[in-house]
XYZ file of C-alpha atoms in Angstrom:
564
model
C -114.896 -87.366 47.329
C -113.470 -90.362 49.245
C -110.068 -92.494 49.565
C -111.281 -94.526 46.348
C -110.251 -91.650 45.176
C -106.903 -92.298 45.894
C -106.615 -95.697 44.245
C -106.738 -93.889 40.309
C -103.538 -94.843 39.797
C -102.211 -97.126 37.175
C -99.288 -98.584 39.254
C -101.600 -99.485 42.425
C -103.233 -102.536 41.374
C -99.769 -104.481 39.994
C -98.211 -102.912 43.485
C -100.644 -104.684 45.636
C -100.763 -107.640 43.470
C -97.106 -108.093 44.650
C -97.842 -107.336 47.537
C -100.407 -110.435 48.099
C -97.666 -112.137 46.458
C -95.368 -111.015 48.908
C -97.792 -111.544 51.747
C -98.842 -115.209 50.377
C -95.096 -116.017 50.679
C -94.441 -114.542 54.124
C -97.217 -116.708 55.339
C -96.311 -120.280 53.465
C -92.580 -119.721 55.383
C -94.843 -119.150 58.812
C -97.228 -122.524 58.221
C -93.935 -124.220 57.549
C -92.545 -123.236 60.705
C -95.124 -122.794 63.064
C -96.225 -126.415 62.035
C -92.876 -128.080 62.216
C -91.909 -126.912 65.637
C -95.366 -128.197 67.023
C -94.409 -131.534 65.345
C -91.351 -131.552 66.911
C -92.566 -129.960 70.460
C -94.919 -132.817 70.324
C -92.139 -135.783 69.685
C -90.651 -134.474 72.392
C -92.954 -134.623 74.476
C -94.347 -138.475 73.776
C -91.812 -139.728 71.967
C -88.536 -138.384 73.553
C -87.428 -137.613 69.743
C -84.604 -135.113 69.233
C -85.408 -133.543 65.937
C -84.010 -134.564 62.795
C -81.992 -132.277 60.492
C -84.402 -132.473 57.806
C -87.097 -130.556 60.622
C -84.340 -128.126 61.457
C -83.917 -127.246 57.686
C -88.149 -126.783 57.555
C -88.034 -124.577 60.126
C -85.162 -122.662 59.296
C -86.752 -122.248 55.678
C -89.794 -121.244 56.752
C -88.128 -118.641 58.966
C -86.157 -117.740 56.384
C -89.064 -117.148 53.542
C -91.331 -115.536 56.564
C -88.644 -112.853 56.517
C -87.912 -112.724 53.029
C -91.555 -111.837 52.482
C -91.667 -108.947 55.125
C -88.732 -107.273 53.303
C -90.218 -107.241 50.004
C -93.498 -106.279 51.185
C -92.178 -103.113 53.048
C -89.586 -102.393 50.228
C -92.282 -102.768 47.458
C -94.840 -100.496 49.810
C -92.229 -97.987 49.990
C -91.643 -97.635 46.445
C -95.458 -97.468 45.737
C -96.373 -94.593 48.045
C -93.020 -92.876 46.674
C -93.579 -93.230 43.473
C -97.671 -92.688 43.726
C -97.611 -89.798 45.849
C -95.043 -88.143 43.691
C -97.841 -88.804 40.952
C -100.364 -87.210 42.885
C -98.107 -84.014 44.063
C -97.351 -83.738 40.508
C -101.074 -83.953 39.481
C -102.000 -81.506 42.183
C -98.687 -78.801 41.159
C -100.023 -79.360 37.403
C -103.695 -78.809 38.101
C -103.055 -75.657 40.138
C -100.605 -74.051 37.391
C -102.882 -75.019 34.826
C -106.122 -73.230 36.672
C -104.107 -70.264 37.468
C -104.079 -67.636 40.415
C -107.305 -66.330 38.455
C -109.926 -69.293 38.918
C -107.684 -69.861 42.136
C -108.222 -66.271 43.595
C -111.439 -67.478 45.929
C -109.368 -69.991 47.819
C -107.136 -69.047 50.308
C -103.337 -69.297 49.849
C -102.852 -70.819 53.089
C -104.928 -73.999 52.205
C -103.230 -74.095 49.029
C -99.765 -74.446 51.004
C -101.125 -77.188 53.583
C -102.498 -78.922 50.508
C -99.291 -79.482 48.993
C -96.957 -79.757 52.433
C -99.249 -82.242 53.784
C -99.830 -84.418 50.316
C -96.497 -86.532 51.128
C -97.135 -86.054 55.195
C -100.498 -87.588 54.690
C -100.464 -89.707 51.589
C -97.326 -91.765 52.021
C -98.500 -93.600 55.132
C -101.793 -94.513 53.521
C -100.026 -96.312 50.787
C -96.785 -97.094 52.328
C -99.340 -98.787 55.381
C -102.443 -98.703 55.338
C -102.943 -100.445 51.914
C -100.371 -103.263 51.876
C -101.659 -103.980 55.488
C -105.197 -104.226 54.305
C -103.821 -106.769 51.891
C -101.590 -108.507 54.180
C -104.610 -108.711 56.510
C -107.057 -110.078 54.010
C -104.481 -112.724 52.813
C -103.219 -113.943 55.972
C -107.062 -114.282 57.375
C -107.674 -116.098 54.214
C -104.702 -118.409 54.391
C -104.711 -118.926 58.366
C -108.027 -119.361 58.788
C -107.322 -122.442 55.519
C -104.707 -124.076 57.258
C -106.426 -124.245 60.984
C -109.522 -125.209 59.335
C -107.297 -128.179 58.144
C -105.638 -128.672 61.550
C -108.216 -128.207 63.738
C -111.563 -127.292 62.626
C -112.794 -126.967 66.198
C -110.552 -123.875 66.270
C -111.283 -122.719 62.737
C -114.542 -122.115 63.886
C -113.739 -119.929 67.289
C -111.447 -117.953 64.641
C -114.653 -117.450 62.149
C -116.613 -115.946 64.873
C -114.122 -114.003 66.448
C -112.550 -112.536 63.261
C -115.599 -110.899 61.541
C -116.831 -109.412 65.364
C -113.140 -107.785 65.210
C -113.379 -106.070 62.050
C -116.857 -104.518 63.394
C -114.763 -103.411 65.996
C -112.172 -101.732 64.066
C -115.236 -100.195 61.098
C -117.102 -98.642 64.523
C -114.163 -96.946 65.939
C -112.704 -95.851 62.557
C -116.282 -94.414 62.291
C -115.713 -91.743 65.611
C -112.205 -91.254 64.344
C -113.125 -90.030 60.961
C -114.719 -87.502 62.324
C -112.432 -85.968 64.940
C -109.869 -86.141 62.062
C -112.125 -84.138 59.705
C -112.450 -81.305 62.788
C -108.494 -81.703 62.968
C -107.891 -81.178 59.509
C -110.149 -78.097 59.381
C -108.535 -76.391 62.960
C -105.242 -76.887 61.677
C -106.012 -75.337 58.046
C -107.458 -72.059 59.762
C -104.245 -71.845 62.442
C -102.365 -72.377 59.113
C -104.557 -69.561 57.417
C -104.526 -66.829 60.282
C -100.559 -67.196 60.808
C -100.457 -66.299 57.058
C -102.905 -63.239 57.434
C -101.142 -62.178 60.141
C -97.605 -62.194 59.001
C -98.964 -60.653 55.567
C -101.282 -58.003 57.594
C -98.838 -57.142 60.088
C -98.112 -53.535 59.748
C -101.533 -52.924 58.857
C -102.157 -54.168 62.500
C -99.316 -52.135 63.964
C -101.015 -48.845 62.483
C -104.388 -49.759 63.571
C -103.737 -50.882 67.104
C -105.186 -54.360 66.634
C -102.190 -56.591 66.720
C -103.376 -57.463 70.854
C -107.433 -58.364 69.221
C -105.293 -60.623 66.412
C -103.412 -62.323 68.939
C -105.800 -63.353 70.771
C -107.712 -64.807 67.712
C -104.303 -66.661 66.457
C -104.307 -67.902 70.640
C -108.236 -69.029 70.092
C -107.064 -70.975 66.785
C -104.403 -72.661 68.195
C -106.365 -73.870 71.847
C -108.603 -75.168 69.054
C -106.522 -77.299 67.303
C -104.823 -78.413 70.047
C -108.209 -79.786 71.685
C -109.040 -81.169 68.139
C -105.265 -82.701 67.820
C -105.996 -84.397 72.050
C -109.524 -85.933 70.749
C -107.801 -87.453 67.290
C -105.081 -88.782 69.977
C -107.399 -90.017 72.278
C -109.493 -91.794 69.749
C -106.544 -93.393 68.310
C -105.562 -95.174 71.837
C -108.968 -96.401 71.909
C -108.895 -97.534 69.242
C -105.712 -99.235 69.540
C -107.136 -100.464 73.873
C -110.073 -102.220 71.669
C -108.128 -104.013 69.033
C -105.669 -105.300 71.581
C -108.653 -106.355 73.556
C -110.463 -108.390 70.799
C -107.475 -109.913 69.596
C -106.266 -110.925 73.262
C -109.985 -112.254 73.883
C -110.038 -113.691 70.556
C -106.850 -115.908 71.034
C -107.806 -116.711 74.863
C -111.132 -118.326 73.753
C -109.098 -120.403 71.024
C -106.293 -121.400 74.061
C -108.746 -122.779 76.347
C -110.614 -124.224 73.843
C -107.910 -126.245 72.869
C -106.535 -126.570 76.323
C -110.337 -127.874 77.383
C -110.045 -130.593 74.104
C -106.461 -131.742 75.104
C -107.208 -131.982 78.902
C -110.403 -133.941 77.479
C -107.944 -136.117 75.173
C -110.523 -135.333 72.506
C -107.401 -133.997 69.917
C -103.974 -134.494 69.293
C -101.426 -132.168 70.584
C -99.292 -131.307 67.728
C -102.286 -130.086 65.142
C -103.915 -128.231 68.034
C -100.551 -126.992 69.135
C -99.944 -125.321 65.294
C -103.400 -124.251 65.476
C -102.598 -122.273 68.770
C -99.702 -120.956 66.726
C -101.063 -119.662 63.851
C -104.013 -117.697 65.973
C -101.460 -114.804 66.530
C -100.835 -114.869 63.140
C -104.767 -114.224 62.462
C -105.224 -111.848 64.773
C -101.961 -109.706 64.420
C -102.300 -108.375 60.649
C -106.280 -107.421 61.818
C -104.511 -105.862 64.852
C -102.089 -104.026 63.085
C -105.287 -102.614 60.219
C -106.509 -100.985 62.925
C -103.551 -99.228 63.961
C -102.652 -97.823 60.674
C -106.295 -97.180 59.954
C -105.514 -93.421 61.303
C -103.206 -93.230 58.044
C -106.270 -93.744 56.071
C -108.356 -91.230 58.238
C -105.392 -88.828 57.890
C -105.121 -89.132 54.244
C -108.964 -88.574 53.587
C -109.235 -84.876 53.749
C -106.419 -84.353 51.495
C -107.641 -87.153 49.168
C -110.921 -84.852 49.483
C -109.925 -81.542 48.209
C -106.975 -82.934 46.189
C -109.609 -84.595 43.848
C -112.018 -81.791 44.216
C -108.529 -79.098 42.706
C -108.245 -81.914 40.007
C -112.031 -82.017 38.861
C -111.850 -78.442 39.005
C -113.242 -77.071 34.949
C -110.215 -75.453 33.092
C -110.954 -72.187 30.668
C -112.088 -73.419 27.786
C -109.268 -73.896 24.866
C -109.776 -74.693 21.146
C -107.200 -76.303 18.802
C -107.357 -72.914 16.586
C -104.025 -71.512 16.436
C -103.565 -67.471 16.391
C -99.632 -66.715 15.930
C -97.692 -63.571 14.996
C -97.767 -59.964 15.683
C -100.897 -58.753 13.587
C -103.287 -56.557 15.596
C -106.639 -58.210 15.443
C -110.155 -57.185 15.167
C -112.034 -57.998 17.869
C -116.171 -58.195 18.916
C -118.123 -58.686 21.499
C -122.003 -59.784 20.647
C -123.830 -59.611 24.212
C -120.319 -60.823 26.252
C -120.724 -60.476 30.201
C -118.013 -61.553 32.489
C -119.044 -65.201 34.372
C -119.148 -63.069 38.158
C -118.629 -66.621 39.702
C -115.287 -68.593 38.620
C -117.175 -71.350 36.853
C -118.025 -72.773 33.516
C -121.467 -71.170 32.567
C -124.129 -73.291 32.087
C -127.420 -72.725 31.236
C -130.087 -72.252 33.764
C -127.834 -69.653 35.519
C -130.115 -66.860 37.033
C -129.641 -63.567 35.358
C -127.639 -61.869 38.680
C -124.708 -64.392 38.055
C -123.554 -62.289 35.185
C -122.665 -58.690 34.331
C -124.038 -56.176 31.634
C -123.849 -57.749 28.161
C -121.599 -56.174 26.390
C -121.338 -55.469 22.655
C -118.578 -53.832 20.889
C -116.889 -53.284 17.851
C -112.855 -52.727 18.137
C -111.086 -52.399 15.132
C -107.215 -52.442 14.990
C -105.606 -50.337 16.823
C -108.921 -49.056 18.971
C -108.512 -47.518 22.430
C -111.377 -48.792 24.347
C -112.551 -47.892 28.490
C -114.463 -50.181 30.450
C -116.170 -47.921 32.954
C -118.305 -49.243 35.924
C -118.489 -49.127 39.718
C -116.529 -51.636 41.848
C -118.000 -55.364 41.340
C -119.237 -54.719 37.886
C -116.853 -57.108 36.388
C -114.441 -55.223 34.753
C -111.442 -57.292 36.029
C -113.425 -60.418 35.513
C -114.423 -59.472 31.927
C -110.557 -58.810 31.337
C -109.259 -61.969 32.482
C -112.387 -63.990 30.245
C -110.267 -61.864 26.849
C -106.982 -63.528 28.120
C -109.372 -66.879 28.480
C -108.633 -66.979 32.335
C -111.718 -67.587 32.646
C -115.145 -68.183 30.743
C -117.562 -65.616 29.663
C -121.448 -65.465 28.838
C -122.397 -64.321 24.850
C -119.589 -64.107 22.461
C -116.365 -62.728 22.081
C -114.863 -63.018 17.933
C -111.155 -62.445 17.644
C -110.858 -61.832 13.456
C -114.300 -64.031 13.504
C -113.039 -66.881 15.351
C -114.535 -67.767 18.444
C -112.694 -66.520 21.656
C -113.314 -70.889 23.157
C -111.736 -72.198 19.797
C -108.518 -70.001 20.258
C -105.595 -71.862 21.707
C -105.267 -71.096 24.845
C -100.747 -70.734 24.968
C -101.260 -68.770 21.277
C -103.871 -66.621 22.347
C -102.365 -65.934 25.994
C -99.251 -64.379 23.773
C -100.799 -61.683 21.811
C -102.063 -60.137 24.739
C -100.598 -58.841 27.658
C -102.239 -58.220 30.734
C -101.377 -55.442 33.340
C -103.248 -55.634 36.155
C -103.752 -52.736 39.394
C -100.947 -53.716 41.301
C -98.608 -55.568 39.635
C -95.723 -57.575 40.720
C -91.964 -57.656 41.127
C -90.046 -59.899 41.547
C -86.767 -60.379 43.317
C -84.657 -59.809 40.995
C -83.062 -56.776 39.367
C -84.691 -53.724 36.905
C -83.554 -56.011 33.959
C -84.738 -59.597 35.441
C -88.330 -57.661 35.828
C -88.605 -56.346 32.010
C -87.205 -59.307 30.766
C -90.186 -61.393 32.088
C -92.038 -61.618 29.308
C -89.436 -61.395 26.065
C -85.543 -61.889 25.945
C -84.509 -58.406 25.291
C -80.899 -56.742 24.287
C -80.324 -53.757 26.399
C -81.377 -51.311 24.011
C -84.931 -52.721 23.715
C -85.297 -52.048 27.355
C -83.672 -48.686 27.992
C -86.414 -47.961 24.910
C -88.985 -49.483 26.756
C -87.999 -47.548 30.024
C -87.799 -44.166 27.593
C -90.928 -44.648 26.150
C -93.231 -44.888 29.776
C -91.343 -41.695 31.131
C -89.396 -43.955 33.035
C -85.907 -44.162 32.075
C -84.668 -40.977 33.851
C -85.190 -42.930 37.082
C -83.678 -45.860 36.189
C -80.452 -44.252 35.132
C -80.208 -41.973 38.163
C -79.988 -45.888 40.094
C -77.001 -47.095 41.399
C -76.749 -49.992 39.538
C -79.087 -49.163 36.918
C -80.792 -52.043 34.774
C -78.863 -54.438 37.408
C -80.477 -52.487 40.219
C -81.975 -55.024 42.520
C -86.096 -54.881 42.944
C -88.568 -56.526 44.712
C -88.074 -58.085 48.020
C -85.239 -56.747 49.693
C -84.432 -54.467 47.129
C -84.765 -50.763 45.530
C -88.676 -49.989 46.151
C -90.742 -47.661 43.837
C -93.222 -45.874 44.220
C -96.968 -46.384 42.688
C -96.617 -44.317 39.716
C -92.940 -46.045 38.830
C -94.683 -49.561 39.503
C -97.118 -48.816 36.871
C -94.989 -47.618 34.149
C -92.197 -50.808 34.885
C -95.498 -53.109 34.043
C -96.198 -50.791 31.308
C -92.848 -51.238 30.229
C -92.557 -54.841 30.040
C -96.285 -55.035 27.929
C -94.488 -52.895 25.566
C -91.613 -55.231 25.318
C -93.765 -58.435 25.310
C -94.439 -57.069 21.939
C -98.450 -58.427 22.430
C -100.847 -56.484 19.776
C -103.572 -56.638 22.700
C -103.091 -54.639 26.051
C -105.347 -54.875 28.969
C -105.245 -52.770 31.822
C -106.942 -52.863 34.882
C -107.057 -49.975 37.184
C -103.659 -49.125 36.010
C -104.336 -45.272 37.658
C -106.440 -46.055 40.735
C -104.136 -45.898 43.226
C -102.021 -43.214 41.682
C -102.639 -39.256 41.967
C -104.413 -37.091 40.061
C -101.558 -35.227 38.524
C -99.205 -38.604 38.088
C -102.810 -40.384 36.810
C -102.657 -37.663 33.756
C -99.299 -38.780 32.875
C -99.627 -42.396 33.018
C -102.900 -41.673 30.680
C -100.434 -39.569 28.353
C -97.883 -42.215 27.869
C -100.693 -44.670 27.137
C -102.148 -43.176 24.561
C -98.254 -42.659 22.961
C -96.554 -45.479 23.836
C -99.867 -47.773 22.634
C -100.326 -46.688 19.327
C -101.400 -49.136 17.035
C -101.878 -51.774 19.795
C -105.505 -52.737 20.763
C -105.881 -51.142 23.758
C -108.748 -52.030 26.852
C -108.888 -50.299 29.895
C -110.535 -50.741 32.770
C -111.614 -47.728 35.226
C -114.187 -46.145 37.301
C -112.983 -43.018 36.799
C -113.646 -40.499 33.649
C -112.316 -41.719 30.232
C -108.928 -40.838 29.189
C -108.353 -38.604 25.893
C -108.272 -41.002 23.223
C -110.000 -43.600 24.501
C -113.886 -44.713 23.834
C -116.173 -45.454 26.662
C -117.978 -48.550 26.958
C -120.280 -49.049 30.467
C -120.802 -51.758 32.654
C -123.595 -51.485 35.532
C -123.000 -53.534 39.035
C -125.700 -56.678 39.108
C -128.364 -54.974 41.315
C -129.859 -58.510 42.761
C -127.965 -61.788 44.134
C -124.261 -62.820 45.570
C -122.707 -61.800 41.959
C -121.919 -58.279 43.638
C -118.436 -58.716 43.871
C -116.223 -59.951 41.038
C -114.924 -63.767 40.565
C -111.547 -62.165 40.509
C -109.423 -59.964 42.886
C -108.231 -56.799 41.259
C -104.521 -57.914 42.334
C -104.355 -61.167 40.873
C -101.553 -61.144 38.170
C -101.908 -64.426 36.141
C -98.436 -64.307 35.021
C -96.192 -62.008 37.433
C -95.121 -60.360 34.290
C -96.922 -57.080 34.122
């Protein structure tokens, strides 16, 4: 991954093409300028000439158009990096909605955040800057380095030596600063990622007595970056000491030079003097590359892992469509959950997968997937709501499960996973997540999981406020709200995972009871280490006993929807 990257974007090319255009024009007002004041410096000088109104004009012109250019330039390099790194933020937003907390669940949340708060941070120099000054800077070498050559070719050839020893100036310190940025980037990202543990782990740190060890790590993260942040600074100033330096020695050599020639009488004063006036011009756009060169650095690690979220492989989807509410048969020849978000390929040893699985599950079956922590119960869950891929075959009504639209699919089954999710919102906003029901559909819903009792006894009942600064229930009542809204989603395929693990025994019966009720008809799956519940069917899964695939690809907690 690199910042070429970066430059996949159908509006860059015509953008910088203007932008040369621009450039092109900034410099034709400077020639005509630069070259008419030494004309008229040197009738002065000789001839005792006052100059003529037609010179005036030139000059002003040439002023004029030199300005002209600037403004275009910067107003056309603003409107590229707005409008490209909206493209890219967009990209990114898409990218991570379309992979999903569930192939997202092995990278941190906190790198997910400084991904998309530093996309515009970091981007919109680099192509607000960096890039229209790297064309500015080729074009005005290009076009200076033309016109001296024509003035004074003596001069044209300090410039030729001088210009190409300043780039290698500019490529060997950009070289030290890439790296010190790279360290930056990655001490800032795990400051950003301990603050968030620690805000999110906070009372579990008060109970424990560790909040004093925590702080001191957060204290160590922060000393880090701050080091990191000094070197990045420090590099940039050299950076910026060495430019200045070339470009000073650069247009010293071309002064005496021409000073030398003139003293000499060897050249004529008003070609040299243009020449001497267009060296700042050479030497200013290189000077200024190298100062927004850090945008560039900047912008590489997030150019870096942005592309790496966008070449990320989706679950596969088919074109197959699967609509209404018929309960379908589904089969599993030899399926094992992929243990490592991935797309399976072949080749993959034999510990990267769980126990192949084959089942039969007719209409309306109750099914339990039993197995010890990391055998890829959750995982195999998630590969039925194509989350994720699988190993062997899964048939829905003898379709394969890849050829299955994904949206289509996704609605006939609900997932409620071990701890689900509220929202902030109230009792209605969180049944209504999944399917715009009347009132009476959800007091049924609530009667149906045991649940409606509590709801009543509320103050505000179904406008009771939940979640986040609201009415907080227990386990048990958790579980039966996201059993609750699968019921109203009105999916013919329910998968639960570790609905009962954190609950008690006695409140674990009940939950089991209302399951077996409340489900009737559906296709049920449930996932458990603990013994099967009456009226269910046992299927067993066996941890890997070899390699890294000892843990699942997917956190029991993720909820790929926030709806159960």
């Amino acid at each position: 991954m690199s910042l070429r990257d970066l430059h996949r974007t159908p509006r860059l090319r015509p953008a910088l093409a203007r932008s040369a255009v621009y450039s092109a024009a900034q410099l034709g007002g400077t020639l005509l300028a630069w070259i008419t004041a030494a004309h008229i410096v040197a009738a002065a000088l000789f001839q005792h000439a006052t100059p003529t109104p037609r010179q005036l004009a030139a000059v002003a012109a040439g002023l004029l158009l030199r300005a002209a250019g600037l403004a275009l330039r910067d107003h056309g390099a603003a409107r590229l990096a707005a409008h490209t790194v909206r493209e890219w933020r967009d990209a990114g937003t898409l990218a991570a909605l379309q992979l999903g907390p569930v192939l997202l669940s092995d990278d941190r949340a906190s790198d997910l955040e400084r991904l998309t708060g530093d996309t515009a941070s970091r981007l919109t120099p680099y192509y607000a800057r960096y890039l229209p000054q790297a064309v500015h800077a080729a074009v005005a070498a290009t076009a200076v380095l033309a016109a001296v050559t024509v003035l004074d070719p003596a001069s044209a050839a300090v410039l030729a030596v001088t210009g190409p020893l300043t780039v290698v100036f500019l490529a060997l310190v950009g070289l030290a600063a890439q790296a010190q940025t790279e360290r930056q980037w990655l001490a800032h990202t795990r400051l950003s990622a301990r603050l968030v543990t620690l805000v999110r782990a906070l009372p579990t740190l008060h109970a424990f007595g560790q909040v004093g060890t925590y702080r001191d790590l957060l204290r160590a993260s922060a000393d880090a970056q701050r080091v990191t942040t000094l070197r990045v600074l420090k590099v940039a100033f050299l950076s910026g000491f060495v430019m200045d330096f070339a470009a000073t020695l650069g247009t010293a050599l071309a002064a005496v030079w021409i000073g030398v020639r003139l003293f000499e009488g060897h050249a004529a004063l008003a070609p040299t003097l243009a020449a001497l006036m267009l060296v700042p011009e050479f030497f200013g756009p290189l000077r200024q590359l190298g100062t927004d060169r850090h945008a560039a650095l900047d912008a590489e690690p997030v150019a870096a892992r942005l592309t790496a979220l966008l070449a990320r492989p989706l679950a596969p989807s088919g074109s197959v469509r699967t609509e209404g509410a018929a309960v379908p048969h589904l089969r599993l020849l030899g399926a094992s959950p992929a243990l490592h978000v991935g797309t399976p390929e072949a080749g993959h040893p034999d510990d990267r997968r769980g126990t192949p699985l084959t089942l039969d599950l007719p209409p309306g079956t109750h099914a339990a997937l039993l197995g010890p922590s990391g055998s890829g119960k959750t995982t195999l869950l998630h590969a039925l709501r194509k989350h994720l891929p699988h190993f062997g075959q899964i048939l829905v009504d003898g379709e394969a499960l890849d050829t299955l639209d994904s949206a289509g699919w996704q609605a006939r089954v609900a997932l409620v996973p071990q701890h689900p999710r509220l929202v902030s919102g109230s009792v209605r906003d969180n049944l209504r997540l999944l399917a715009d029901a009347d009132d009476a559909a959800l007091w049924r819903a609530l009667d149906a999981v045991d649940l409606g009792t509590v709801v009543r006894a509320m103050p505000a009942g179904l406008d009771t406020p939940l979640g986040e600064g609201g009415q907080v229930l227990s386990g048990g009542e958790t579980a039966r709200l996201a059993l609750a809204r699968a019921l109203l989603s009105g999916a013919p395929v329910v998968l639960l995972d570790e609905v009962t693990a954190h609950l008690d025994a006695h409140t674990e019966k009940g939950v089991h009871a209302l399951l077996h009720r409340a489900l009737a008809g559906r296709t049920v799956i449930l996932a458990t280490h603990r013994a099967v519940p009456p009226g269910f069917t046992a299927a067993h899964l066996t941890r890997p006993a070899h390699g890294p695939a000892g843990r699942p690809a997917v956190r029991p907690d993720t909820d790929p929807d926030v709806a159960a």
